[in-house]
XYZ file of C-alpha atoms in Angstrom:
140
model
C 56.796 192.459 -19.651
C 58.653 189.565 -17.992
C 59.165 191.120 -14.786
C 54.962 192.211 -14.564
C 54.676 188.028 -15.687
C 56.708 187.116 -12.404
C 54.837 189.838 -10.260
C 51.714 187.749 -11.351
C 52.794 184.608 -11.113
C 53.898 185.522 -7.318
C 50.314 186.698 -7.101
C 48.822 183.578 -8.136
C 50.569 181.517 -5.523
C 48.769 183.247 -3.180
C 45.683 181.086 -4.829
C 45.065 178.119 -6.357
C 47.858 177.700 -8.773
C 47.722 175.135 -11.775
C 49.562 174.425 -15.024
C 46.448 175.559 -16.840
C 46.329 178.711 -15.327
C 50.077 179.107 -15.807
C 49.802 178.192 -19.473
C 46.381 179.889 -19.811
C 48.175 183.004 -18.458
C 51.330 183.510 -20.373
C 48.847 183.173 -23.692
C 46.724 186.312 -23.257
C 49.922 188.145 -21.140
C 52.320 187.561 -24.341
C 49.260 188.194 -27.311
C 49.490 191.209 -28.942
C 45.362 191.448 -28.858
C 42.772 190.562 -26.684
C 41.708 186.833 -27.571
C 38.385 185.302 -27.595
C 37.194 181.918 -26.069
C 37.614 179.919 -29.752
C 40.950 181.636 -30.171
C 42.384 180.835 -26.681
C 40.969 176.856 -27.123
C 42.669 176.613 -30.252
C 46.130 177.964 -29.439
C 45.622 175.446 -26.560
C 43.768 172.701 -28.182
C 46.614 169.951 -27.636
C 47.182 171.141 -23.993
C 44.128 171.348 -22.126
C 39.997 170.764 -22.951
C 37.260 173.153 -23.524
C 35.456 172.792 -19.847
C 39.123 173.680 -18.135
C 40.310 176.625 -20.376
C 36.526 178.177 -19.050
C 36.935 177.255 -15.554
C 40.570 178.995 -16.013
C 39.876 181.950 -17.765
C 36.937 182.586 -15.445
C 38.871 182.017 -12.669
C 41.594 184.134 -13.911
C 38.988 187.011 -14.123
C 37.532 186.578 -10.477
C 41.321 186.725 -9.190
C 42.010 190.183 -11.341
C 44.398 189.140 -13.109
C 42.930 189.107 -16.250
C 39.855 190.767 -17.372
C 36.851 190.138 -19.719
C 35.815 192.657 -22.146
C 32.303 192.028 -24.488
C 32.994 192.872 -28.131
C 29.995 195.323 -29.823
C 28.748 192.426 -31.588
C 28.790 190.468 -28.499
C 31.991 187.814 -28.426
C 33.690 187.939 -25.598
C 37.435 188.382 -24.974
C 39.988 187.984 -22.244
C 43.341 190.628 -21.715
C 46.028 190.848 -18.956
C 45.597 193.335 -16.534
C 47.743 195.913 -16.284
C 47.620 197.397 -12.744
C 49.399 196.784 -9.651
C 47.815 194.488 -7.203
C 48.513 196.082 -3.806
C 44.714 198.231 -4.122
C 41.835 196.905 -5.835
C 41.059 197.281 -9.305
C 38.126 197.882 -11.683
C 38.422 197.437 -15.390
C 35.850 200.796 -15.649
C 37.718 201.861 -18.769
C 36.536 202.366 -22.411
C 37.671 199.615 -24.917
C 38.246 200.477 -28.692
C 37.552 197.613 -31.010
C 38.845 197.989 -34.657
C 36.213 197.203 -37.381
C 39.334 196.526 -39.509
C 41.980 194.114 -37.739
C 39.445 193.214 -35.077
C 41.894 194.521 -32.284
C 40.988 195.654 -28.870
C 42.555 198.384 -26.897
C 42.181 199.166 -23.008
C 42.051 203.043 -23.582
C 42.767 203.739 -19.640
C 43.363 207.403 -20.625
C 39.756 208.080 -21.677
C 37.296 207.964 -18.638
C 33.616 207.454 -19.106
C 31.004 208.964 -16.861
C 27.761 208.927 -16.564
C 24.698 209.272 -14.490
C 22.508 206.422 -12.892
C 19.226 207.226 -11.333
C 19.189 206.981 -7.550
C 17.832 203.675 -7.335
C 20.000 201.891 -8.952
C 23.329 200.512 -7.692
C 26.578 199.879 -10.452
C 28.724 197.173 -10.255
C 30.072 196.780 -13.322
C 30.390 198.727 -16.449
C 31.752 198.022 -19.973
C 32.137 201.365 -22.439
C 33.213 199.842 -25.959
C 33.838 202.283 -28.701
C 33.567 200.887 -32.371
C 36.098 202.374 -35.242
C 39.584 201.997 -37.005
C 42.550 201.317 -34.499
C 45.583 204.066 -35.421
C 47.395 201.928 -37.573
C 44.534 200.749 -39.480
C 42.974 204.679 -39.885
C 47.067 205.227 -41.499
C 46.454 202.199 -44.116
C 42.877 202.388 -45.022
């Protein structure tokens, strides 16, 4: 995990680099789950205020390096990406929220299809699936 951290960190050079970013970034890249907006502003409450951790985490989504995945009952969460950035990137994978711990998974195995009507062009697309995560289907 450390050596993907530095990879991004080089990668972020390449923009508009702050401390907030930097601190915004190590958060979500060393949590366990996928954190929401109130989550990240509280771990980061003493550091930075509300109006910059938005403008980072939305900037850290526009520069791929992390992404933003809408919860089935609509809260919205931020993850590191875990691709290499040489080729460009979409986060058109399936996430599985637990109803138990709350936990969200990229499943990148899984791919989704489906069929749009000819008129109609896709530019984004967010499959969530809704269940028990594997160690919460074990313990409940």
């Amino acid at each position: 995990m450390q050596g993907f951290c530095i990879v991004i960190l080089q990668e972020m050079k390449k923009t508009s680099y702050t401390i907030a970013k930097k601190d915004a970034l190590e958060l979500i890249m060393h949590s366990d789950a996928a954190l929401s907006n109130s989550k990240t502003l509280k771990l980061t409450e003493d550091l930075r205020d509300k109006v910059t951790i938005y403008r980072t985490l939305d900037c850290l989504v526009n520069e791929d390096v992390i992404h933003k995945i809408a919860t089935p009952d609509g809260i919205v969460k931020y993850t590191s990406c875990h691709h290499h950035h040489d080729k460009k990137h979409t986060h058109n994978h399936v996430h599985s929220s637990c109803e138990n711990c709350l936990s969200i998974t990229c499943l990148d195995s899984v791919k989704p299809t489906f069929v749009m009507p000819e008129n109609y062009l896709v530019k984004q697309v967010n499959f969530s699936l809704s269940g028990l995560c594997p160690i919460c289907r074990v313990t409940k």
